[in-house]
Every structure is written in structure tokens, then in C-alpha cells.
XYZ file of C-alpha atoms in Angstrom:
645
model
C 21.953 7.946 30.367
C 19.647 4.635 30.198
C 16.217 5.024 28.260
C 13.594 5.370 30.522
C 10.403 5.858 28.512
C 7.739 4.193 29.387
C 7.997 1.989 26.264
C 11.205 0.675 26.734
C 13.939 -2.786 25.391
C 16.351 -3.656 27.698
C 18.055 -4.588 24.382
C 17.589 -1.632 22.453
C 19.178 2.376 23.749
C 17.381 4.486 22.211
C 20.895 6.736 21.169
C 21.186 2.881 19.211
C 17.691 3.699 18.117
C 19.183 6.843 16.762
C 22.404 5.894 15.357
C 19.853 3.009 13.457
C 18.027 5.451 12.050
C 20.617 8.128 10.632
C 22.517 4.967 9.160
C 25.724 5.783 11.248
C 26.000 1.978 13.569
C 28.462 -0.512 13.126
C 27.692 -3.477 10.275
C 27.271 -6.162 12.383
C 24.921 -4.573 14.793
C 22.878 -2.762 12.247
C 22.046 -6.211 11.114
C 21.553 -7.412 14.234
C 18.675 -4.386 14.878
C 17.272 -4.760 11.475
C 16.738 -8.916 12.812
C 15.209 -7.247 16.268
C 12.867 -4.976 14.961
C 10.037 -6.348 13.284
C 9.202 -8.797 16.820
C 9.840 -5.526 18.718
C 6.779 -3.087 19.077
C 8.454 -0.752 21.663
C 11.209 -0.274 19.189
C 9.417 -0.397 16.824
C 7.499 2.966 18.603
C 10.582 5.140 19.583
C 11.781 3.872 15.812
C 8.816 5.944 13.691
C 9.116 9.372 16.439
C 13.278 9.002 15.450
C 11.364 8.728 11.352
C 8.040 10.768 11.397
C 10.007 13.302 14.933
C 6.093 13.309 15.689
C 4.422 13.729 19.223
C 3.859 9.984 20.053
C 3.367 8.487 23.318
C 6.941 8.067 23.123
C 9.000 10.790 24.033
C 13.059 10.864 23.715
C 15.287 10.978 27.113
C 15.864 13.778 28.191
C 18.948 15.332 28.026
C 19.804 16.021 31.205
C 19.015 13.554 34.417
C 17.139 14.954 37.453
C 20.579 15.672 39.645
C 21.936 17.919 36.658
C 17.965 19.387 36.207
C 18.185 19.949 40.652
C 21.579 21.681 39.994
C 20.367 23.802 37.529
C 17.667 25.187 39.256
C 19.165 25.595 42.461
C 22.124 27.620 40.423
C 19.616 30.178 38.961
C 17.711 30.451 42.076
C 20.761 31.125 43.657
C 21.551 33.917 41.019
C 17.886 34.998 40.915
C 17.062 34.167 37.241
C 14.075 33.974 36.459
C 12.395 30.286 35.006
C 12.296 31.159 31.667
C 8.466 31.343 30.369
C 6.890 28.094 28.459
C 5.357 29.668 25.135
C 2.297 28.388 23.348
C 1.437 28.676 19.530
C -2.643 28.939 19.969
C -5.340 30.144 17.516
C -5.618 33.808 18.421
C -2.737 34.694 19.914
C -0.246 37.281 17.045
C 3.283 36.127 15.717
C 5.088 39.588 14.489
C 2.481 40.924 13.025
C 0.554 38.258 11.927
C -2.737 37.131 14.195
C -3.247 32.907 14.480
C -6.666 32.752 12.891
C -6.820 29.026 11.892
C -4.402 26.360 12.871
C -4.554 24.280 8.848
C -1.965 21.366 9.971
C 0.319 20.131 12.092
C 3.886 17.863 11.061
C 6.780 17.072 13.681
C 8.402 19.824 14.694
C 5.549 22.817 13.263
C 2.424 24.052 12.605
C 0.693 25.394 9.917
C -1.710 28.497 10.141
C -3.943 30.873 8.261
C -3.181 33.638 9.252
C -4.105 37.955 8.700
C -0.938 39.628 8.133
C -1.967 43.086 9.588
C 0.430 45.703 8.184
C -0.502 44.113 4.007
C -3.920 43.530 5.123
C -3.624 40.327 3.421
C -3.906 36.407 4.452
C -0.862 33.867 4.412
C 0.318 30.394 6.207
C 2.795 31.190 8.544
C 4.519 27.692 9.800
C 5.311 27.883 12.824
C 8.030 25.192 14.479
C 6.252 23.818 17.665
C 8.897 25.732 21.006
C 8.413 22.598 22.753
C 9.930 20.513 19.650
C 12.003 22.302 18.076
C 15.890 21.862 18.197
C 18.759 23.405 15.960
C 17.784 20.450 13.128
C 14.756 21.213 13.197
C 15.504 25.132 13.280
C 17.933 23.791 10.364
C 15.173 22.146 8.118
C 13.229 25.298 8.442
C 15.985 27.749 6.920
C 16.559 24.636 4.611
C 12.720 25.425 3.292
C 13.035 28.941 3.140
C 16.068 28.783 1.240
C 14.511 26.062 -0.652
C 11.671 28.138 -2.014
C 13.208 31.533 -2.327
C 15.251 29.692 -5.344
C 12.485 27.675 -6.516
C 9.524 29.745 -9.060
C 7.023 27.945 -10.766
C 3.322 28.331 -10.580
C 2.477 25.111 -8.442
C 5.218 25.658 -6.356
C 4.135 26.924 -3.274
C 6.177 30.816 -2.523
C 7.963 32.266 0.040
C 7.292 35.671 1.325
C 9.787 35.705 4.568
C 11.192 34.173 7.709
C 11.528 34.899 10.844
C 14.762 32.311 12.682
C 15.481 34.462 15.236
C 12.140 34.852 16.728
C 10.806 32.621 18.963
C 8.961 30.231 18.303
C 11.289 30.854 14.703
C 8.199 30.528 11.744
C 8.312 31.048 7.868
C 5.532 33.395 5.997
C 3.812 31.311 2.556
C 1.996 31.782 0.788
C -2.019 30.502 1.285
C -3.672 27.552 -0.478
C -7.159 27.319 1.072
C -8.222 24.388 -0.273
C -6.425 22.371 1.923
C -4.225 18.984 1.628
C -5.361 16.614 -1.522
C -5.472 13.844 1.335
C -8.791 16.011 1.786
C -10.147 15.150 -2.568
C -10.066 11.383 -1.883
C -11.310 10.933 1.083
C -15.101 9.368 -0.426
C -12.834 7.547 -2.556
C -10.650 7.143 -5.629
C -10.621 10.621 -8.423
C -11.780 10.022 -11.902
C -8.382 8.471 -13.404
C -8.755 11.917 -16.350
C -8.701 13.625 -13.207
C -5.949 11.998 -11.454
C -3.501 11.981 -14.731
C -4.083 15.748 -14.987
C -3.477 16.217 -11.613
C -0.266 14.023 -11.427
C 0.825 15.749 -14.564
C 1.285 19.345 -13.089
C 3.362 18.391 -10.271
C 5.401 16.231 -12.533
C 6.019 19.859 -13.867
C 6.608 21.331 -10.223
C 8.736 19.017 -9.226
C 10.647 18.904 -13.586
C 11.509 22.853 -12.029
C 12.503 21.694 -8.934
C 14.994 18.864 -10.700
C 16.496 21.753 -12.885
C 16.954 24.102 -9.959
C 19.426 21.247 -8.342
C 16.642 20.615 -5.536
C 14.991 16.721 -4.802
C 11.505 17.047 -2.578
C 12.023 14.015 -0.815
C 8.398 14.255 0.827
C 5.812 14.058 -1.869
C 2.806 13.043 -0.639
C -1.036 13.825 -0.652
C -0.964 16.033 2.692
C 2.100 17.350 0.708
C 0.164 18.858 -2.476
C -2.188 21.557 -1.670
C -5.371 22.178 -3.690
C -5.550 26.061 -4.610
C -9.533 25.726 -5.769
C -12.024 25.749 -2.022
C -14.060 22.845 -2.087
C -16.638 21.577 1.464
C -16.390 17.405 1.726
C -20.049 16.569 1.530
C -20.037 18.652 -1.559
C -18.853 17.729 -5.419
C -14.857 18.237 -6.425
C -14.229 21.518 -8.086
C -15.261 21.345 -11.909
C -11.337 22.891 -12.266
C -8.759 21.461 -9.751
C -5.165 22.746 -9.458
C -2.515 21.336 -7.108
C 0.841 22.987 -5.758
C 3.675 21.395 -3.867
C 4.773 22.369 -0.545
C 6.556 21.178 2.809
C 10.304 21.305 1.521
C 11.472 20.459 4.991
C 13.209 17.842 3.993
C 14.894 18.518 0.298
C 18.175 18.541 -0.224
C 20.281 20.355 -3.304
C 21.556 16.707 -5.923
C 25.146 17.650 -4.868
C 26.943 16.897 -1.492
C 24.741 17.127 1.477
C 27.122 16.282 4.143
C 25.831 19.335 6.288
C 22.125 18.363 6.002
C 21.628 14.996 6.727
C 23.887 11.570 7.253
C 24.361 9.200 4.601
C 22.210 6.651 5.826
C 19.209 8.600 7.370
C 16.202 6.881 6.621
C 13.925 10.421 6.042
C 10.413 10.770 4.847
C 7.122 8.526 4.900
C 7.447 4.662 4.545
C 4.094 4.163 2.262
C 5.929 6.820 -0.079
C 9.342 5.810 -0.144
C 11.313 4.854 -3.058
C 13.379 1.630 -2.437
C 16.665 3.085 -2.304
C 15.339 5.594 -0.060
C 13.694 3.466 2.394
C 17.690 1.869 2.487
C 18.652 4.869 3.959
C 21.315 5.625 1.119
C 20.520 9.734 0.906
C 23.797 9.616 -2.117
C 21.243 7.374 -4.135
C 17.953 9.024 -3.862
C 17.712 11.632 -6.419
C 14.905 12.962 -9.238
C 13.942 9.069 -10.080
C 12.671 8.904 -5.978
C 11.090 12.001 -6.739
C 9.504 10.158 -9.129
C 8.229 6.780 -7.426
C 6.303 8.963 -4.958
C 4.116 10.661 -7.828
C 3.803 6.980 -8.886
C 2.214 6.319 -4.853
C 0.523 9.420 -5.384
C -1.501 8.194 -8.547
C -1.759 5.418 -7.831
C -3.619 6.516 -4.540
C -5.741 8.847 -6.937
C -7.072 6.020 -8.847
C -7.210 3.575 -5.689
C -7.527 4.860 -2.837
C -4.899 4.014 -1.036
C -1.151 3.605 -1.555
C 0.487 0.045 -2.771
C 1.785 -0.566 0.018
C 0.532 -0.316 3.740
C 2.113 -2.457 6.511
C 0.821 -2.858 9.696
C 3.993 -1.013 10.968
C 6.668 1.651 9.890
C 9.115 -1.631 9.792
C 6.653 -3.864 7.618
C 6.245 -1.109 4.881
C 10.162 -0.212 4.088
C 10.698 -4.201 4.430
C 7.890 -4.159 1.346
C 9.069 -1.300 -0.436
C 11.631 -3.176 -0.676
C 10.672 -6.755 -1.152
C 7.477 -6.231 -2.398
C 6.177 -5.795 -6.848
C 2.858 -3.501 -6.069
C -0.076 -5.347 -7.540
C -1.213 -3.692 -11.043
C -3.765 -1.041 -11.396
C -5.398 -3.460 -13.606
C -5.540 -5.814 -11.487
C -8.159 -4.016 -9.085
C -9.812 -2.083 -10.901
C -9.587 -3.610 -14.731
C -11.827 -1.015 -16.252
C -8.510 1.011 -16.181
C -6.391 2.106 -18.876
C -4.122 0.056 -19.684
C -1.801 3.035 -20.471
C -1.804 4.932 -17.223
C -1.623 1.179 -15.230
C 1.358 1.328 -17.647
C 2.656 4.807 -16.694
C 1.794 4.581 -13.345
C 3.694 0.933 -12.744
C 6.910 2.247 -14.722
C 7.071 4.953 -12.102
C 6.781 2.008 -8.791
C 9.602 0.096 -10.302
C 12.659 -0.699 -8.078
C 15.361 0.151 -10.042
C 15.787 3.568 -10.217
C 16.865 3.552 -14.187
C 14.450 1.884 -15.267
C 11.948 4.720 -13.972
C 11.030 7.281 -16.070
C 14.045 9.692 -16.344
C 12.944 12.888 -15.725
C 9.212 14.609 -13.729
C 8.864 15.800 -17.768
C 8.534 12.836 -18.987
C 6.483 11.882 -16.913
C 4.455 15.217 -17.515
C 4.573 14.596 -21.361
C 4.069 10.984 -21.162
C 0.635 11.381 -18.807
C -0.387 14.374 -21.440
C -0.109 11.946 -24.420
C -3.060 10.050 -21.963
C -4.869 12.620 -21.621
C -4.663 13.578 -24.990
C -5.283 9.847 -26.654
C -2.073 9.209 -28.517
C 0.338 6.621 -27.586
C 2.537 7.111 -24.810
C 6.223 6.288 -24.313
C 6.219 3.572 -21.493
C 5.859 0.201 -22.280
C 5.279 -2.516 -19.911
C 7.258 -4.966 -18.352
C 7.260 -8.674 -19.702
C 6.617 -11.912 -18.116
C 10.322 -12.922 -17.995
C 11.763 -10.022 -16.902
C 8.769 -9.712 -13.903
C 10.122 -12.817 -12.702
C 13.888 -11.834 -13.290
C 12.810 -9.269 -11.094
C 11.034 -11.037 -8.273
C 13.821 -13.897 -8.364
C 16.280 -11.603 -7.685
C 14.261 -10.046 -4.716
C 13.125 -13.692 -2.880
C 16.036 -15.935 -3.841
C 14.981 -18.487 -1.029
C 11.224 -18.830 -2.576
C 12.256 -19.015 -5.690
C 14.574 -21.593 -5.267
C 11.406 -24.141 -3.039
C 8.807 -23.327 -6.337
C 12.567 -24.079 -8.699
C 12.437 -27.521 -7.168
C 8.544 -28.085 -7.336
C 8.556 -27.159 -10.931
C 11.991 -29.654 -11.378
C 9.710 -32.192 -9.910
C 6.604 -31.513 -12.138
C 9.177 -31.607 -14.910
C 10.796 -35.319 -14.269
C 7.361 -36.399 -13.840
C 6.315 -35.484 -16.855
C 9.087 -36.880 -18.989
C 9.063 -40.199 -17.477
C 5.616 -39.888 -18.130
C 6.206 -38.862 -21.611
C 8.078 -41.888 -22.403
C 4.566 -44.173 -20.115
C 2.682 -41.934 -22.985
C 4.208 -44.259 -26.205
C 2.144 -47.105 -23.542
C -0.237 -45.225 -22.384
C -2.240 -42.952 -25.383
C -4.500 -40.998 -22.904
C -1.917 -40.394 -20.197
C 0.267 -38.598 -22.922
C -2.664 -36.158 -23.800
C -3.706 -35.733 -19.884
C 0.237 -34.340 -19.409
C -0.061 -32.234 -22.415
C -2.810 -31.113 -21.455
C -2.267 -30.428 -17.656
C 1.474 -28.578 -19.530
C -0.516 -26.432 -22.173
C -2.336 -25.283 -18.892
C 0.624 -24.493 -16.663
C 2.057 -22.956 -18.875
C -1.157 -20.588 -19.992
C -1.468 -19.384 -16.193
C 2.257 -19.100 -15.715
C 1.844 -16.386 -19.056
C -1.046 -14.496 -17.290
C -0.693 -14.559 -13.826
C 2.825 -12.528 -14.970
C 4.362 -13.848 -11.918
C 3.586 -10.959 -9.271
C 3.631 -12.311 -5.282
C -0.137 -13.661 -5.377
C 0.301 -14.456 -8.823
C 3.375 -17.001 -7.433
C 1.148 -18.311 -4.874
C -1.557 -19.126 -7.478
C 1.111 -20.692 -9.783
C 2.229 -22.726 -6.195
C -1.275 -24.737 -5.885
C -1.515 -25.193 -10.014
C 1.359 -27.053 -10.024
C 0.438 -29.093 -6.868
C -2.647 -29.465 -8.409
C -1.213 -30.664 -11.735
C 1.051 -33.091 -9.283
C -1.511 -34.430 -8.276
C -3.503 -35.367 -11.279
C -0.161 -37.023 -12.845
C -0.146 -39.014 -9.808
C -3.066 -40.391 -10.194
C -2.618 -41.409 -13.666
C 1.008 -43.157 -12.719
C -1.213 -45.464 -10.494
C -2.565 -46.497 -13.770
C -0.058 -47.413 -15.407
C 1.259 -50.924 -15.682
C 4.747 -50.963 -17.517
C 7.493 -49.598 -14.925
C 4.885 -49.818 -12.433
C 7.645 -49.511 -10.379
C 9.436 -46.079 -11.255
C 5.642 -45.239 -11.670
C 5.080 -46.133 -7.206
C 7.985 -43.810 -6.562
C 7.140 -40.623 -7.937
C 3.730 -40.953 -7.590
C 4.058 -41.501 -4.052
C 6.596 -38.226 -3.585
C 4.432 -36.541 -5.747
C 1.587 -36.626 -2.568
C 4.240 -36.042 -0.126
C 5.194 -32.862 -2.075
C 1.345 -32.444 -2.277
C 0.790 -33.057 1.396
C 3.652 -30.968 2.596
C 3.260 -28.220 0.339
C 0.272 -27.220 1.695
C 0.305 -28.454 5.716
C 3.602 -25.928 4.556
C 0.838 -22.937 3.186
C -1.610 -23.409 6.516
C 1.214 -22.751 9.409
C 1.764 -19.719 7.596
C 1.439 -16.772 10.275
C -1.181 -14.091 8.769
C -3.840 -17.020 8.382
C -3.776 -17.105 11.954
C -3.971 -12.777 12.112
C -7.262 -10.637 12.171
C -8.602 -10.358 8.608
C -8.058 -6.540 7.319
C -7.141 -4.870 3.782
C -6.140 -6.688 1.556
C -5.446 -9.969 3.152
C -8.878 -9.881 2.371
C -9.081 -10.744 -1.425
C -5.695 -12.854 -0.569
C -7.566 -15.067 2.092
C -10.624 -15.658 -0.483
C -8.198 -16.775 -3.100
C -6.383 -19.086 -1.178
C -9.110 -20.772 -0.032
C -11.372 -21.826 -3.269
C -7.650 -22.793 -4.408
C -7.595 -25.575 -0.937
C -10.762 -26.598 -2.937
C -9.629 -27.058 -6.036
C -7.164 -29.528 -4.920
C -9.116 -31.050 -2.697
C -8.606 -29.574 1.179
C -12.350 -29.213 1.780
C -11.851 -29.311 5.626
C -9.577 -26.546 5.307
C -10.835 -24.258 2.215
C -14.742 -23.982 4.454
C -13.187 -22.555 7.444
C -11.944 -20.319 5.923
C -14.857 -19.362 3.459
C -16.905 -19.221 7.302
C -14.308 -16.937 9.076
C -14.847 -14.143 6.026
C -18.626 -14.729 6.029
C -18.404 -13.833 9.694
C -16.296 -11.285 9.442
C -18.676 -9.310 6.281
C -21.217 -10.136 8.609
C -20.132 -7.609 11.621
C -18.932 -4.752 8.701
C -21.097 -1.652 9.543
C -23.439 0.092 7.212
C -21.101 3.421 5.423
C -17.608 1.485 7.005
C -14.789 2.657 5.220
C -14.158 -0.728 3.263
C -18.557 -1.514 3.304
C -18.506 -2.097 -0.778
C -15.080 -4.600 -0.529
C -16.934 -6.365 2.372
C -19.812 -6.971 0.041
C -18.383 -7.820 -2.230
C -16.454 -10.353 0.078
C -19.640 -12.052 1.376
C -21.381 -12.238 -2.265
C -18.148 -14.495 -3.173
C -17.523 -16.331 -0.237
C -20.982 -17.370 0.499
C -21.899 -19.486 -2.923
C -18.319 -21.330 -3.201
C -19.223 -22.677 0.289
C -22.833 -22.914 -0.642
C -21.795 -25.272 -4.186
C -19.366 -27.327 -1.298
C -22.564 -28.074 0.857
C -24.538 -28.767 -2.449
C -21.381 -31.672 -3.840
C -21.501 -33.114 0.276
C -25.348 -33.106 -0.563
C -25.988 -30.679 2.220
C -28.642 -28.856 -0.111
C -30.174 -27.648 3.434
C -27.574 -26.110 4.793
C -25.985 -24.321 1.196
C -29.709 -22.796 1.387
C -29.395 -21.520 4.926
C -26.138 -20.233 4.061
C -26.569 -18.201 0.350
C -29.630 -17.365 1.854
C -28.711 -15.258 4.977
C -25.832 -13.490 2.716
C -28.723 -12.556 0.244
C -30.617 -10.946 3.148
C -27.131 -9.449 4.657
C -25.371 -8.387 1.055
C -27.790 -6.258 -0.494
C -25.237 -3.727 -3.157
C -27.204 -0.624 -3.095
C -27.137 0.724 -6.882
C -26.165 4.566 -6.051
C -22.935 3.071 -3.824
C -19.609 4.736 -4.075
C -16.842 2.931 -5.973
C -19.942 0.289 -7.809
C -18.411 -1.644 -10.450
C -19.245 -4.233 -12.811
C -18.232 -6.315 -10.946
C -19.342 -6.008 -8.176
C -23.013 -6.955 -9.344
C -21.789 -9.890 -11.397
C -20.647 -10.835 -8.632
C -23.566 -10.228 -6.766
C -25.327 -11.915 -9.928
C -23.616 -15.018 -9.156
C -24.934 -15.621 -5.637
C -28.683 -15.127 -6.428
C -28.119 -17.949 -9.538
C -26.809 -20.122 -7.200
C -28.857 -19.376 -4.272
C -32.548 -19.476 -6.707
C -30.618 -23.468 -8.019
C -30.575 -24.756 -4.504
C -33.714 -23.920 -3.519
C -35.694 -24.921 -6.939
C -34.117 -28.309 -6.208
C -35.873 -28.371 -3.146
C -39.710 -30.065 -2.680
C -42.318 -28.471 -2.321
C -40.112 -25.210 -4.045
C -40.045 -21.769 -1.991
C -41.599 -18.662 -3.589
C -38.123 -16.985 -5.086
C -39.907 -13.551 -7.366
C -38.044 -11.603 -5.123
C -35.149 -13.680 -5.746
C -35.882 -13.237 -9.611
C -36.717 -10.077 -9.603
C -33.350 -8.863 -8.397
C -31.828 -10.408 -10.966
C -33.563 -9.351 -13.381
C -32.590 -5.848 -11.762
C -28.306 -6.436 -12.085
C -29.062 -7.774 -15.541
C -30.839 -4.630 -17.048
C -27.959 -2.137 -14.708
C -25.357 -4.483 -17.099
C -27.394 -3.983 -19.879
C -27.342 -0.078 -19.741
C -24.007 0.523 -18.864
C -25.323 2.453 -15.924
C -21.677 0.651 -13.727
C -18.358 1.962 -14.813
C -16.368 -0.989 -16.134
């Protein structure tokens, strides 16, 4: 029967998308869908429903057609069979001996309630399958979750007391954990590093117990980690926090699970999936996949968001496979190096490069907490470069072409250096600068963009110097022309990138700013000014107490002085002062803002310093007392170490 859902697509059916999510399509059709999905929002929505099994606006096609439904209704009337009553489960209802007091959470095909057991007079959690959505598959998952929990006996794993698979609707009775999901802990901001490390170490110990019993969880995320202690969102966190692992609905044995899922089924939550899990390779999913998810949870506890999240499910799955997470210390420079190393080891793409067991992860986190040396070691620059090139063959090849031309120019320049000593010294300095940039950048995705701009900048400088060479003039002119053309072509290709035209949000803000500064440095001033002005407008539109208020204040305080210095270089001091004065008023940083770090104050100080120099050069000089007072206040805060570094 054709798909008649409101967001249907003429090229695919819901049945075909279901087979795609289960990994049972033919290889050629699987590849065709992979190419089609990024460009089709309708198919992306329907695929999300199939992966999450959630009650979205897009519904699966009905099991029977209109004609069949009419015949069934006529047959029931003929035999005088009453219609099946609709079952609704709401707070206040009773299921068996349990009275539903409060809904604690809702998943794809079930809801969890705080209930009173009126026989034993105790509070329990009851997980009830949604009467409208449950089917044989969801019932099998509920039974499997109960059997799994019955096999596990660990203080930090939620206990199961009973299951009623043949009650309508079916339900499972579990231990009540009063504090709610761990995602509540980070609603006001990241957790302190030692708290985050201690919590993840406890969860790792519980998962190690599950792995020893032959169980892989496959859906570790903050919403499936429950806080034992009760607390209010508006108040302080409890002095002691303990987490329990829950929701083993996607858990599977490490041995044969052919009776549970298809071999290539995509199961889990994309942002927390390991690369092997996101590819649907369920045969490769094991303890290292849970360890990867623990790394994502630790990252989110420390930063406030998962490391790899895109605008839709398909893009997130691609990022998990192709993009390396930004190291924690690049976002929080003051974070302990050992904790960064532990987290990034969990997030490595290859399962063999992560911790072998969850116990090893727990032990390393305990060593960090006790101030002892950890066992994990960071990946070196060469290893990181090799891994990046293996995942990005096309981009690696193009960068190699740039480097080859650069080294060819350097080699020829060294030949010229016998006659042009000044040129030789500048070429050596350029080569040293490039080597240092490559070592420090670590060859991450953003770093490669930085290296690209560095190489183009070096090519431009060398091309200018080659114009001055009198010996072998013809060769120098040919190479100079090639370098200039490549420079222009590289930047024009960059400016065509789709993300530059999209709405600014999330991590794109910082990458956008870095690229704007790089464009200014290599002479593309007009393009840089357009990007900086767009960043400022975006920051001006932000409302107080928004989710990313600190990030927007930061980008405003950084962008204004850069744009102001460009205007000063163009001999437009009045325009420079106007831009920075507006930013001075708009991007003030309250000293008690949650998540405030010394870097944010340094950025604000940089804006004030540039504005002060600009105003003092004007005639007559305006009153700058307010600017000086704020600068002095910032300097005092930094000197007193009142901000986390």
C-alpha cells in the first residue's frame, strides 16, 4: 500500500525506509538512499520516527487499508461483536495494584510513572507501554529489559521487581529513583570537573558489571542515568550525587542476538552512538560502544552539550563517523589535561583504541581524582593526521597538492637564495612558522582550515618575494603567477561553502569568527568585514538569559575590536569608534554570570583597550573614565583569581 503520510516522498516508501533502518536493503539501493536522505527533509523525519519509535507528527502507514477496515467493521456488526475499547493511561488511574501518581518521563513506546504500591505501601516506578503504539516488537523489548535487569545485581543499576507482559497495557515494575534523569544536572551549566569524573566513574563500574554478565546497554545517555538524590533545579546541587543506570530496552547479549534485531539495524540515540553503532553494524557493537557513549556523557557533563550534534539525524550520524570531536581543552583551556586525555580516549573512532573495559575507564578516572598518573596517553600529531586523512581522502589529497606546490616554491627559492640572501631568510622563517602551526594545531578539522589559510598566506608572501628576484626571472614569474591564482581560487572556493549562508548558531559561531580573522590576515578585507558585521548583528539580536548568552557576549566582544582595527587601517577612526562604543554598551559581562571564565574577561578587556586608544587619538578627546573604570575592575578580578581558569 502506498505511503499516504502528510510528509511523504515520491522516491521512497515507509517500508523501504524501514528496511534501510534495519540494514536489509540491497547494497545499491542502500547507497542510493544514503545519497538521497541529506536532501530530503520528509525522508529524514520519517527515518527519525523509525529510529526513535517516537510519537512524531509523521505516523507510519496504517496496517490495513480503508476497504479492509470497512469490511472488518461490517463483519463485527454482523456478529454483534462490540468494538475494542480504547485504553488511556493517565495520572490517577490504577494499573494492577499500582496507583499512578506522577509521570516521570516518556520514551518512544512507553511512559514511566511514580506509583504507589497499595499492597506493599511503597513507591515504585512503573514503565507502561503506550496502548496506541505498542506492538510485538515493543512488547519483546519490555520483556527483554525485565530479563536483563533480573540478571544484574549492582547498587548503581536500577532493579526490576516484576513484569506483567499479558496485562493490557503491559508494564514492568522497577525501583523508584527519585532525583530524575542526569540531564537535569546540567540545565544550569556544566558540572565541576571532579564531580563529572566521579559520576562517570560510578556509571563505568556499573556497566562493567553488566558487561561481565554478557550485557551491552547500547543507549547510554544522561536521560538514562538517574540521580538518586532529590534536588530542585533552582537550588544548589546536592553535596553527594549518585547515578543509577536505567532503561535496558536496547540492551543485548554479547553473543548471538539474531532474535532481537537485524544485523545492520540503527539502534540508539545518534549523538551518543559509537561510529560502529551509527553504521548499523550490530555485530561490531560491544563494550567499547558503551565506553564511547560514556565518553560522550563525560564530555556533556564538562561542556554542557554532546561533542557531535548536527541539524538532523543523518548529519549527526555522518559526523559521528567522519568528524573528530574538538578536544575539551580547546573549549575550556583550564581543564585538567589528564581528564581531557581520558575523555578523548573514550571518543576515538576505532573501538580497539578506546579503553578495553569499562573498569579500565573507571580506574583511570579514580587515578585522576586521587592525583595519580593516568594510564591513557593522548594521540600524537602524526597519528591524528593519519586518522584524519583516512577518513577525508578527497580533502587530504587537495591539501597535499597545496603543500606540494608550496614545497616546490620553497625548493626553487632556496636555489635562488644563493643570490638573494634576504629571500632565503624569509623562506626559512616561513617554513618554520608552518611547521610550528602544524604541530600545535593537531590536525583537527578546524585546525586544518587554519593550516589551509596559513599555507595560502605563505604562498602569497613567497610570490611577492619572487617578483623581486632578478635571476631566473622567467621561472620566478611563472611560479609567482601560479601561486597567486591558487591563492585566489582557494579563497573563492571557501567563500562558496554552504554553511556561510546558513543561519548562525551553536559551534558555527566560533568557526565563523576564526575564518573571518583569517580572511583579514591574508588580505580579503571586504569579505572579512562582511562576516564580522554579520557576527555583531547576530550578537546584538540576542536576548538576556538565553541559552548561549555567554557565547554571544564573547563573540561580540571579540568581533567588535577586530572590525574596529580594520576601520582604523582604512583611516576611518570615527566609524571604528562608533562600532566599538556600541559593542561597549551592548556586551557588558556581569561578574556573577554562570560559566564565566578568565578568557571572557580578557576578551572584554581587549575591546576596552582598543576603544580607549581609538578615543584618545580623537580631537577633542571624549570622556573615557567609564571605560578606564571597567578595565581596572576586570584587571582586579583577574589578579584575584576569582574566575575559573
